[in-house]
Amino acid sequence: PANGPGLAALPYLRLRHPLSVLGINYQQFLRHYLEHYPIAPGRIQELEERRRRFVEACRAREAAFDAEYQRNPQRMDFDILTFTIALTASEVINPLIE
């Protein structure tokens, strides 16, 4: 059996969600995880706090850009574009990135 084709011989397994192989869905898995691993709620709260701080920082930077744009529109056009690209990239890579 170790020399056999393994899971590659069962193409339908590759098409299904990995948890469905175990007969559970994501909500069941999450509930089980939260019930059996007490550190999880603290970790979730930590991630929510990081996200909140990230959003607050973005709003503060946006307000600063708006104020500076009123003083120097030409210079700020480039800075706004740079910030927008960086923010978009960080959201694509990881919404919780710091």
PDB file of N, CA and C in Angstrom:
ATOM      1  N   PRO A   1       0.807  -1.204   0.000  1.00  0.00           N
ATOM      2  CA  PRO A   1       0.000   0.000   0.000  1.00  0.00           C
ATOM      3  C   PRO A   1       0.849   1.267   0.000  1.00  0.00           C
ATOM      4  N   ALA A   2       2.004   1.264   0.662  1.00  0.00           N
ATOM      5  CA  ALA A   2       2.839   2.463   0.682  1.00  0.00           C
ATOM      6  C   ALA A   2       3.398   2.771  -0.694  1.00  0.00           C
ATOM      7  N   ASN A   3       3.518   1.749  -1.525  1.00  0.00           N
ATOM      8  CA  ASN A   3       4.034   1.950  -2.872  1.00  0.00           C
ATOM      9  C   ASN A   3       2.929   2.261  -3.867  1.00  0.00           C
ATOM     10  N   GLY A   4       1.692   2.164  -3.456  1.00  0.00           N
ATOM     11  CA  GLY A   4       0.558   2.379  -4.350  1.00  0.00           C
ATOM     12  C   GLY A   4       0.361   3.849  -4.673  1.00  0.00           C
ATOM     13  N   PRO A   5      -0.620   4.134  -5.517  1.00  0.00           N
ATOM     14  CA  PRO A   5      -0.848   5.502  -5.961  1.00  0.00           C
ATOM     15  C   PRO A   5      -1.403   6.423  -4.883  1.00  0.00           C
ATOM     16  N   GLY A   6      -1.930   5.890  -3.805  1.00  0.00           N
ATOM     17  CA  GLY A   6      -2.418   6.722  -2.709  1.00  0.00           C
ATOM     18  C   GLY A   6      -3.622   7.559  -3.105  1.00  0.00           C
ATOM     19  N   LEU A   7      -3.701   8.775  -2.515  1.00  0.00           N
ATOM     20  CA  LEU A   7      -4.846   9.650  -2.758  1.00  0.00           C
ATOM     21  C   LEU A   7      -4.906  10.149  -4.191  1.00  0.00           C
ATOM     22  N   ALA A   8      -3.789  10.158  -4.888  1.00  0.00           N
ATOM     23  CA  ALA A   8      -3.793  10.613  -6.277  1.00  0.00           C
ATOM     24  C   ALA A   8      -4.691   9.735  -7.135  1.00  0.00           C
ATOM     25  N   ALA A   9      -4.885   8.485  -6.735  1.00  0.00           N
ATOM     26  CA  ALA A   9      -5.743   7.574  -7.493  1.00  0.00           C
ATOM     27  C   ALA A   9      -7.222   7.862  -7.251  1.00  0.00           C
ATOM     28  N   LEU A  10      -7.522   8.716  -6.295  1.00  0.00           N
ATOM     29  CA  LEU A  10      -8.909   9.049  -5.984  1.00  0.00           C
ATOM     30  C   LEU A  10      -9.163  10.516  -6.310  1.00  0.00           C
ATOM     31  N   PRO A  11      -9.354  10.839  -7.579  1.00  0.00           N
ATOM     32  CA  PRO A  11      -9.465  12.248  -7.975  1.00  0.00           C
ATOM     33  C   PRO A  11     -10.636  12.974  -7.330  1.00  0.00           C
ATOM     34  N   TYR A  12     -11.698  12.260  -6.981  1.00  0.00           N
ATOM     35  CA  TYR A  12     -12.842  12.944  -6.379  1.00  0.00           C
ATOM     36  C   TYR A  12     -12.486  13.544  -5.023  1.00  0.00           C
ATOM     37  N   LEU A  13     -11.500  12.982  -4.323  1.00  0.00           N
ATOM     38  CA  LEU A  13     -11.087  13.541  -3.031  1.00  0.00           C
ATOM     39  C   LEU A  13     -10.422  14.893  -3.199  1.00  0.00           C
ATOM     40  N   ARG A  14      -9.742  15.074  -4.309  1.00  0.00           N
ATOM     41  CA  ARG A  14      -9.064  16.349  -4.534  1.00  0.00           C
ATOM     42  C   ARG A  14     -10.054  17.458  -4.850  1.00  0.00           C
ATOM     43  N   LEU A  15     -11.218  17.113  -5.346  1.00  0.00           N
ATOM     44  CA  LEU A  15     -12.199  18.117  -5.733  1.00  0.00           C
ATOM     45  C   LEU A  15     -13.063  18.570  -4.562  1.00  0.00           C
ATOM     46  N   ARG A  16     -13.121  17.781  -3.519  1.00  0.00           N
ATOM     47  CA  ARG A  16     -13.974  18.092  -2.383  1.00  0.00           C
ATOM     48  C   ARG A  16     -13.199  18.891  -1.345  1.00  0.00           C
ATOM     49  N   HIS A  17     -13.931  19.566  -0.494  1.00  0.00           N
ATOM     50  CA  HIS A  17     -13.303  20.301   0.595  1.00  0.00           C
ATOM     51  C   HIS A  17     -12.602  19.303   1.505  1.00  0.00           C
ATOM     52  N   PRO A  18     -11.383  19.600   1.972  1.00  0.00           N
ATOM     53  CA  PRO A  18     -10.630  18.634   2.796  1.00  0.00           C
ATOM     54  C   PRO A  18     -11.393  18.128   4.019  1.00  0.00           C
ATOM     55  N   LEU A  19     -12.179  18.984   4.660  1.00  0.00           N
ATOM     56  CA  LEU A  19     -12.908  18.547   5.853  1.00  0.00           C
ATOM     57  C   LEU A  19     -14.031  17.577   5.513  1.00  0.00           C
ATOM     58  N   SER A  20     -14.527  17.642   4.280  1.00  0.00           N
ATOM     59  CA  SER A  20     -15.622  16.743   3.910  1.00  0.00           C
ATOM     60  C   SER A  20     -15.160  15.292   3.889  1.00  0.00           C
ATOM     61  N   VAL A  21     -13.870  15.072   3.712  1.00  0.00           N
ATOM     62  CA  VAL A  21     -13.329  13.712   3.760  1.00  0.00           C
ATOM     63  C   VAL A  21     -13.558  13.123   5.151  1.00  0.00           C
ATOM     64  N   LEU A  22     -13.504  13.971   6.169  1.00  0.00           N
ATOM     65  CA  LEU A  22     -13.723  13.526   7.547  1.00  0.00           C
ATOM     66  C   LEU A  22     -15.201  13.482   7.913  1.00  0.00           C
ATOM     67  N   GLY A  23     -16.046  13.946   7.009  1.00  0.00           N
ATOM     68  CA  GLY A  23     -17.482  13.936   7.274  1.00  0.00           C
ATOM     69  C   GLY A  23     -17.952  15.106   8.106  1.00  0.00           C
ATOM     70  N   ILE A  24     -17.199  16.202   8.127  1.00  0.00           N
ATOM     71  CA  ILE A  24     -17.610  17.390   8.871  1.00  0.00           C
ATOM     72  C   ILE A  24     -17.509  18.609   7.966  1.00  0.00           C
ATOM     73  N   ASN A  25     -18.214  19.660   8.342  1.00  0.00           N
ATOM     74  CA  ASN A  25     -18.090  20.911   7.603  1.00  0.00           C
ATOM     75  C   ASN A  25     -17.273  21.905   8.434  1.00  0.00           C
ATOM     76  N   TYR A  26     -17.029  23.070   7.877  1.00  0.00           N
ATOM     77  CA  TYR A  26     -16.170  24.047   8.543  1.00  0.00           C
ATOM     78  C   TYR A  26     -16.749  24.494   9.886  1.00  0.00           C
ATOM     79  N   GLN A  27     -18.076  24.721   9.949  1.00  0.00           N
ATOM     80  CA  GLN A  27     -18.686  25.173  11.201  1.00  0.00           C
ATOM     81  C   GLN A  27     -18.520  24.129  12.301  1.00  0.00           C
ATOM     82  N   GLN A  28     -18.683  22.862  11.957  1.00  0.00           N
ATOM     83  CA  GLN A  28     -18.502  21.798  12.946  1.00  0.00           C
ATOM     84  C   GLN A  28     -17.051  21.744  13.414  1.00  0.00           C
ATOM     85  N   PHE A  29     -16.138  21.897  12.474  1.00  0.00           N
ATOM     86  CA  PHE A  29     -14.721  21.887  12.822  1.00  0.00           C
ATOM     87  C   PHE A  29     -14.385  23.049  13.749  1.00  0.00           C
ATOM     88  N   LEU A  30     -14.883  24.242  13.421  1.00  0.00           N
ATOM     89  CA  LEU A  30     -14.609  25.417  14.243  1.00  0.00           C
ATOM     90  C   LEU A  30     -15.199  25.249  15.641  1.00  0.00           C
ATOM     91  N   ARG A  31     -16.428  24.757  15.730  1.00  0.00           N
ATOM     92  CA  ARG A  31     -17.058  24.540  17.040  1.00  0.00           C
ATOM     93  C   ARG A  31     -16.236  23.555  17.872  1.00  0.00           C
ATOM     94  N   HIS A  32     -15.819  22.459  17.247  1.00  0.00           N
ATOM     95  CA  HIS A  32     -15.001  21.467  17.944  1.00  0.00           C
ATOM     96  C   HIS A  32     -13.688  22.099  18.420  1.00  0.00           C
ATOM     97  N   TYR A  33     -13.070  22.884  17.557  1.00  0.00           N
ATOM     98  CA  TYR A  33     -11.798  23.518  17.903  1.00  0.00           C
ATOM     99  C   TYR A  33     -11.968  24.459  19.090  1.00  0.00           C
ATOM    100  N   LEU A  34     -13.008  25.285  19.058  1.00  0.00           N
ATOM    101  CA  LEU A  34     -13.230  26.239  20.142  1.00  0.00           C
ATOM    102  C   LEU A  34     -13.551  25.549  21.464  1.00  0.00           C
ATOM    103  N   GLU A  35     -14.250  24.414  21.394  1.00  0.00           N
ATOM    104  CA  GLU A  35     -14.604  23.688  22.615  1.00  0.00           C
ATOM    105  C   GLU A  35     -13.417  22.945  23.223  1.00  0.00           C
ATOM    106  N   HIS A  36     -12.496  22.477  22.398  1.00  0.00           N
ATOM    107  CA  HIS A  36     -11.414  21.629  22.882  1.00  0.00           C
ATOM    108  C   HIS A  36     -10.061  22.326  23.008  1.00  0.00           C
ATOM    109  N   TYR A  37      -9.941  23.514  22.486  1.00  0.00           N
ATOM    110  CA  TYR A  37      -8.675  24.248  22.556  1.00  0.00           C
ATOM    111  C   TYR A  37      -8.960  25.631  23.122  1.00  0.00           C
ATOM    112  N   PRO A  38      -8.884  25.777  24.445  1.00  0.00           N
ATOM    113  CA  PRO A  38      -9.293  27.021  25.099  1.00  0.00           C
ATOM    114  C   PRO A  38      -8.488  28.246  24.683  1.00  0.00           C
ATOM    115  N   ILE A  39      -7.330  28.074  24.098  1.00  0.00           N
ATOM    116  CA  ILE A  39      -6.552  29.236  23.686  1.00  0.00           C
ATOM    117  C   ILE A  39      -7.176  29.910  22.459  1.00  0.00           C
ATOM    118  N   ALA A  40      -8.006  29.190  21.725  1.00  0.00           N
ATOM    119  CA  ALA A  40      -8.590  29.709  20.489  1.00  0.00           C
ATOM    120  C   ALA A  40      -9.384  31.002  20.687  1.00  0.00           C
ATOM    121  N   PRO A  41     -10.305  31.099  21.663  1.00  0.00           N
ATOM    122  CA  PRO A  41     -11.042  32.364  21.809  1.00  0.00           C
ATOM    123  C   PRO A  41     -10.121  33.555  22.067  1.00  0.00           C
ATOM    124  N   GLY A  42      -9.082  33.357  22.865  1.00  0.00           N
ATOM    125  CA  GLY A  42      -8.128  34.437  23.100  1.00  0.00           C
ATOM    126  C   GLY A  42      -7.409  34.837  21.830  1.00  0.00           C
ATOM    127  N   ARG A  43      -7.063  33.850  21.031  1.00  0.00           N
ATOM    128  CA  ARG A  43      -6.392  34.126  19.754  1.00  0.00           C
ATOM    129  C   ARG A  43      -7.327  34.869  18.804  1.00  0.00           C
ATOM    130  N   ILE A  44      -8.594  34.471  18.785  1.00  0.00           N
ATOM    131  CA  ILE A  44      -9.564  35.158  17.931  1.00  0.00           C
ATOM    132  C   ILE A  44      -9.722  36.603  18.378  1.00  0.00           C
ATOM    133  N   GLN A  45      -9.790  36.828  19.687  1.00  0.00           N
ATOM    134  CA  GLN A  45      -9.896  38.195  20.196  1.00  0.00           C
ATOM    135  C   GLN A  45      -8.659  39.003  19.827  1.00  0.00           C
ATOM    136  N   GLU A  46      -7.493  38.379  19.900  1.00  0.00           N
ATOM    137  CA  GLU A  46      -6.254  39.061  19.528  1.00  0.00           C
ATOM    138  C   GLU A  46      -6.286  39.472  18.058  1.00  0.00           C
ATOM    139  N   LEU A  47      -6.739  38.568  17.207  1.00  0.00           N
ATOM    140  CA  LEU A  47      -6.822  38.882  15.780  1.00  0.00           C
ATOM    141  C   LEU A  47      -7.838  39.985  15.509  1.00  0.00           C
ATOM    142  N   GLU A  48      -8.965  39.945  16.206  1.00  0.00           N
ATOM    143  CA  GLU A  48      -9.966  41.003  16.050  1.00  0.00           C
ATOM    144  C   GLU A  48      -9.404  42.344  16.501  1.00  0.00           C
ATOM    145  N   GLU A  49      -8.627  42.352  17.582  1.00  0.00           N
ATOM    146  CA  GLU A  49      -8.010  43.585  18.072  1.00  0.00           C
ATOM    147  C   GLU A  49      -6.987  44.116  17.071  1.00  0.00           C
ATOM    148  N   ARG A  50      -6.184  43.224  16.506  1.00  0.00           N
ATOM    149  CA  ARG A  50      -5.212  43.646  15.487  1.00  0.00           C
ATOM    150  C   ARG A  50      -5.923  44.252  14.285  1.00  0.00           C
ATOM    151  N   ARG A  51      -7.019  43.622  13.875  1.00  0.00           N
ATOM    152  CA  ARG A  51      -7.770  44.141  12.736  1.00  0.00           C
ATOM    153  C   ARG A  51      -8.344  45.513  13.066  1.00  0.00           C
ATOM    154  N   ARG A  52      -8.887  45.678  14.280  1.00  0.00           N
ATOM    155  CA  ARG A  52      -9.450  46.967  14.692  1.00  0.00           C
ATOM    156  C   ARG A  52      -8.388  48.056  14.675  1.00  0.00           C
ATOM    157  N   ARG A  53      -7.195  47.744  15.213  1.00  0.00           N
ATOM    158  CA  ARG A  53      -6.105  48.727  15.207  1.00  0.00           C
ATOM    159  C   ARG A  53      -5.678  49.073  13.782  1.00  0.00           C
ATOM    160  N   PHE A  54      -5.657  48.063  12.912  1.00  0.00           N
ATOM    161  CA  PHE A  54      -5.293  48.281  11.516  1.00  0.00           C
ATOM    162  C   PHE A  54      -6.287  49.228  10.841  1.00  0.00           C
ATOM    163  N   VAL A  55      -7.575  48.989  11.055  1.00  0.00           N
ATOM    164  CA  VAL A  55      -8.611  49.838  10.460  1.00  0.00           C
ATOM    165  C   VAL A  55      -8.514  51.255  11.006  1.00  0.00           C
ATOM    166  N   GLU A  56      -8.305  51.397  12.306  1.00  0.00           N
ATOM    167  CA  GLU A  56      -8.159  52.728  12.899  1.00  0.00           C
ATOM    168  C   GLU A  56      -6.952  53.456  12.322  1.00  0.00           C
ATOM    169  N   ALA A  57      -5.848  52.754  12.160  1.00  0.00           N
ATOM    170  CA  ALA A  57      -4.649  53.368  11.585  1.00  0.00           C
ATOM    171  C   ALA A  57      -4.904  53.803  10.146  1.00  0.00           C
ATOM    172  N   CYS A  58      -5.620  52.993   9.400  1.00  0.00           N
ATOM    173  CA  CYS A  58      -5.945  53.353   8.013  1.00  0.00           C
ATOM    174  C   CYS A  58      -6.811  54.605   7.970  1.00  0.00           C
ATOM    175  N   ARG A  59      -7.785  54.675   8.855  1.00  0.00           N
ATOM    176  CA  ARG A  59      -8.655  55.857   8.892  1.00  0.00           C
ATOM    177  C   ARG A  59      -7.868  57.107   9.282  1.00  0.00           C
ATOM    178  N   ALA A  60      -6.954  56.971  10.234  1.00  0.00           N
ATOM    179  CA  ALA A  60      -6.135  58.113  10.643  1.00  0.00           C
ATOM    180  C   ALA A  60      -5.237  58.571   9.499  1.00  0.00           C
ATOM    181  N   ARG A  61      -4.645  57.614   8.798  1.00  0.00           N
ATOM    182  CA  ARG A  61      -3.793  57.974   7.664  1.00  0.00           C
ATOM    183  C   ARG A  61      -4.613  58.630   6.561  1.00  0.00           C
ATOM    184  N   GLU A  62      -5.809  58.125   6.341  1.00  0.00           N
ATOM    185  CA  GLU A  62      -6.679  58.711   5.320  1.00  0.00           C
ATOM    186  C   GLU A  62      -7.018  60.156   5.677  1.00  0.00           C
ATOM    187  N   ALA A  63      -7.323  60.406   6.945  1.00  0.00           N
ATOM    188  CA  ALA A  63      -7.624  61.769   7.385  1.00  0.00           C
ATOM    189  C   ALA A  63      -6.408  62.671   7.216  1.00  0.00           C
ATOM    190  N   ALA A  64      -5.217  62.159   7.533  1.00  0.00           N
ATOM    191  CA  ALA A  64      -3.991  62.947   7.360  1.00  0.00           C
ATOM    192  C   ALA A  64      -3.747  63.250   5.885  1.00  0.00           C
ATOM    193  N   PHE A  65      -3.986  62.270   5.029  1.00  0.00           N
ATOM    194  CA  PHE A  65      -3.833  62.508   3.589  1.00  0.00           C
ATOM    195  C   PHE A  65      -4.811  63.572   3.106  1.00  0.00           C
ATOM    196  N   ASP A  66      -6.047  63.490   3.568  1.00  0.00           N
ATOM    197  CA  ASP A  66      -7.046  64.481   3.158  1.00  0.00           C
ATOM    198  C   ASP A  66      -6.621  65.887   3.563  1.00  0.00           C
ATOM    199  N   ALA A  67      -6.118  66.021   4.777  1.00  0.00           N
ATOM    200  CA  ALA A  67      -5.677  67.336   5.253  1.00  0.00           C
ATOM    201  C   ALA A  67      -4.489  67.841   4.443  1.00  0.00           C
ATOM    202  N   GLU A  68      -3.533  66.973   4.179  1.00  0.00           N
ATOM    203  CA  GLU A  68      -2.351  67.376   3.408  1.00  0.00           C
ATOM    204  C   GLU A  68      -2.717  67.690   1.964  1.00  0.00           C
ATOM    205  N   TYR A  69      -3.677  66.961   1.425  1.00  0.00           N
ATOM    206  CA  TYR A  69      -4.091  67.192   0.035  1.00  0.00           C
ATOM    207  C   TYR A  69      -4.655  68.594  -0.136  1.00  0.00           C
ATOM    208  N   GLN A  70      -5.335  69.078   0.883  1.00  0.00           N
ATOM    209  CA  GLN A  70      -5.864  70.440   0.816  1.00  0.00           C
ATOM    210  C   GLN A  70      -4.733  71.465   0.730  1.00  0.00           C
ATOM    211  N   ARG A  71      -3.591  71.157   1.333  1.00  0.00           N
ATOM    212  CA  ARG A  71      -2.448  72.082   1.322  1.00  0.00           C
ATOM    213  C   ARG A  71      -1.599  71.950   0.064  1.00  0.00           C
ATOM    214  N   ASN A  72      -1.424  70.726  -0.463  1.00  0.00           N
ATOM    215  CA  ASN A  72      -0.514  70.507  -1.590  1.00  0.00           C
ATOM    216  C   ASN A  72      -1.050  69.384  -2.488  1.00  0.00           C
ATOM    217  N   PRO A  73      -2.019  69.695  -3.345  1.00  0.00           N
ATOM    218  CA  PRO A  73      -2.676  68.646  -4.142  1.00  0.00           C
ATOM    219  C   PRO A  73      -1.745  67.874  -5.078  1.00  0.00           C
ATOM    220  N   GLN A  74      -0.802  68.531  -5.742  1.00  0.00           N
ATOM    221  CA  GLN A  74       0.045  67.838  -6.713  1.00  0.00           C
ATOM    222  C   GLN A  74       0.930  66.789  -6.040  1.00  0.00           C
ATOM    223  N   ARG A  75       1.572  67.151  -4.956  1.00  0.00           N
ATOM    224  CA  ARG A  75       2.445  66.216  -4.249  1.00  0.00           C
ATOM    225  C   ARG A  75       1.636  65.061  -3.673  1.00  0.00           C
ATOM    226  N   MET A  76       0.482  65.376  -3.151  1.00  0.00           N
ATOM    227  CA  MET A  76      -0.317  64.360  -2.486  1.00  0.00           C
ATOM    228  C   MET A  76      -0.934  63.371  -3.464  1.00  0.00           C
ATOM    229  N   ASP A  77      -1.123  63.762  -4.726  1.00  0.00           N
ATOM    230  CA  ASP A  77      -1.665  62.811  -5.696  1.00  0.00           C
ATOM    231  C   ASP A  77      -0.788  61.565  -5.762  1.00  0.00           C
ATOM    232  N   PHE A  78       0.522  61.757  -5.793  1.00  0.00           N
ATOM    233  CA  PHE A  78       1.442  60.626  -5.841  1.00  0.00           C
ATOM    234  C   PHE A  78       1.405  59.831  -4.533  1.00  0.00           C
ATOM    235  N   ASP A  79       1.412  60.530  -3.403  1.00  0.00           N
ATOM    236  CA  ASP A  79       1.381  59.849  -2.104  1.00  0.00           C
ATOM    237  C   ASP A  79       0.092  59.047  -1.908  1.00  0.00           C
ATOM    238  N   ILE A  80      -1.020  59.599  -2.343  1.00  0.00           N
ATOM    239  CA  ILE A  80      -2.296  58.894  -2.216  1.00  0.00           C
ATOM    240  C   ILE A  80      -2.282  57.633  -3.065  1.00  0.00           C
ATOM    241  N   LEU A  81      -1.763  57.743  -4.270  1.00  0.00           N
ATOM    242  CA  LEU A  81      -1.675  56.573  -5.142  1.00  0.00           C
ATOM    243  C   LEU A  81      -0.800  55.492  -4.505  1.00  0.00           C
ATOM    244  N   THR A  82       0.339  55.892  -3.959  1.00  0.00           N
ATOM    245  CA  THR A  82       1.246  54.945  -3.310  1.00  0.00           C
ATOM    246  C   THR A  82       0.565  54.256  -2.128  1.00  0.00           C
ATOM    247  N   PHE A  83      -0.104  55.035  -1.294  1.00  0.00           N
ATOM    248  CA  PHE A  83      -0.795  54.473  -0.134  1.00  0.00           C
ATOM    249  C   PHE A  83      -1.902  53.510  -0.565  1.00  0.00           C
ATOM    250  N   THR A  84      -2.657  53.894  -1.572  1.00  0.00           N
ATOM    251  CA  THR A  84      -3.752  53.047  -2.045  1.00  0.00           C
ATOM    252  C   THR A  84      -3.234  51.708  -2.556  1.00  0.00           C
ATOM    253  N   ILE A  85      -2.150  51.743  -3.302  1.00  0.00           N
ATOM    254  CA  ILE A  85      -1.562  50.503  -3.816  1.00  0.00           C
ATOM    255  C   ILE A  85      -1.065  49.632  -2.665  1.00  0.00           C
ATOM    256  N   ALA A  86      -0.389  50.243  -1.691  1.00  0.00           N
ATOM    257  CA  ALA A  86       0.126  49.478  -0.548  1.00  0.00           C
ATOM    258  C   ALA A  86      -1.016  48.871   0.266  1.00  0.00           C
ATOM    259  N   LEU A  87      -2.066  49.639   0.489  1.00  0.00           N
ATOM    260  CA  LEU A  87      -3.207  49.144   1.261  1.00  0.00           C
ATOM    261  C   LEU A  87      -3.896  47.999   0.531  1.00  0.00           C
ATOM    262  N   THR A  88      -4.083  48.162  -0.760  1.00  0.00           N
ATOM    263  CA  THR A  88      -4.717  47.107  -1.551  1.00  0.00           C
ATOM    264  C   THR A  88      -3.878  45.839  -1.528  1.00  0.00           C
ATOM    265  N   ALA A  89      -2.569  45.986  -1.684  1.00  0.00           N
ATOM    266  CA  ALA A  89      -1.683  44.815  -1.669  1.00  0.00           C
ATOM    267  C   ALA A  89      -1.729  44.118  -0.318  1.00  0.00           C
ATOM    268  N   SER A  90      -1.751  44.879   0.770  1.00  0.00           N
ATOM    269  CA  SER A  90      -1.774  44.255   2.095  1.00  0.00           C
ATOM    270  C   SER A  90      -3.079  43.501   2.322  1.00  0.00           C
ATOM    271  N   GLU A  91      -4.181  44.019   1.815  1.00  0.00           N
ATOM    272  CA  GLU A  91      -5.461  43.330   1.961  1.00  0.00           C
ATOM    273  C   GLU A  91      -5.499  42.052   1.136  1.00  0.00           C
ATOM    274  N   VAL A  92      -4.866  42.068  -0.026  1.00  0.00           N
ATOM    275  CA  VAL A  92      -4.840  40.875  -0.875  1.00  0.00           C
ATOM    276  C   VAL A  92      -3.981  39.796  -0.233  1.00  0.00           C
ATOM    277  N   ILE A  93      -2.824  40.198   0.303  1.00  0.00           N
ATOM    278  CA  ILE A  93      -1.900  39.233   0.898  1.00  0.00           C
ATOM    279  C   ILE A  93      -2.458  38.689   2.205  1.00  0.00           C
ATOM    280  N   ASN A  94      -2.862  39.603   3.088  1.00  0.00           N
ATOM    281  CA  ASN A  94      -3.364  39.183   4.393  1.00  0.00           C
ATOM    282  C   ASN A  94      -4.107  40.352   5.018  1.00  0.00           C
ATOM    283  N   PRO A  95      -5.411  40.244   5.233  1.00  0.00           N
ATOM    284  CA  PRO A  95      -6.157  41.363   5.789  1.00  0.00           C
ATOM    285  C   PRO A  95      -5.745  41.748   7.202  1.00  0.00           C
ATOM    286  N   LEU A  96      -5.002  40.889   7.878  1.00  0.00           N
ATOM    287  CA  LEU A  96      -4.577  41.196   9.243  1.00  0.00           C
ATOM    288  C   LEU A  96      -3.116  41.598   9.317  1.00  0.00           C
ATOM    289  N   ILE A  97      -2.516  41.874   8.178  1.00  0.00           N
ATOM    290  CA  ILE A  97      -1.088  42.198   8.158  1.00  0.00           C
ATOM    291  C   ILE A  97      -0.818  43.475   8.946  1.00  0.00           C
ATOM    292  N   GLU A  98       0.312  43.510   9.591  1.00  0.00           N
ATOM    293  CA  GLU A  98       0.677  44.705  10.359  1.00  0.00           C
ATOM    294  C   GLU A  98       1.796  45.434   9.668  1.00  0.00           C
TER     295      GLU A  98
END
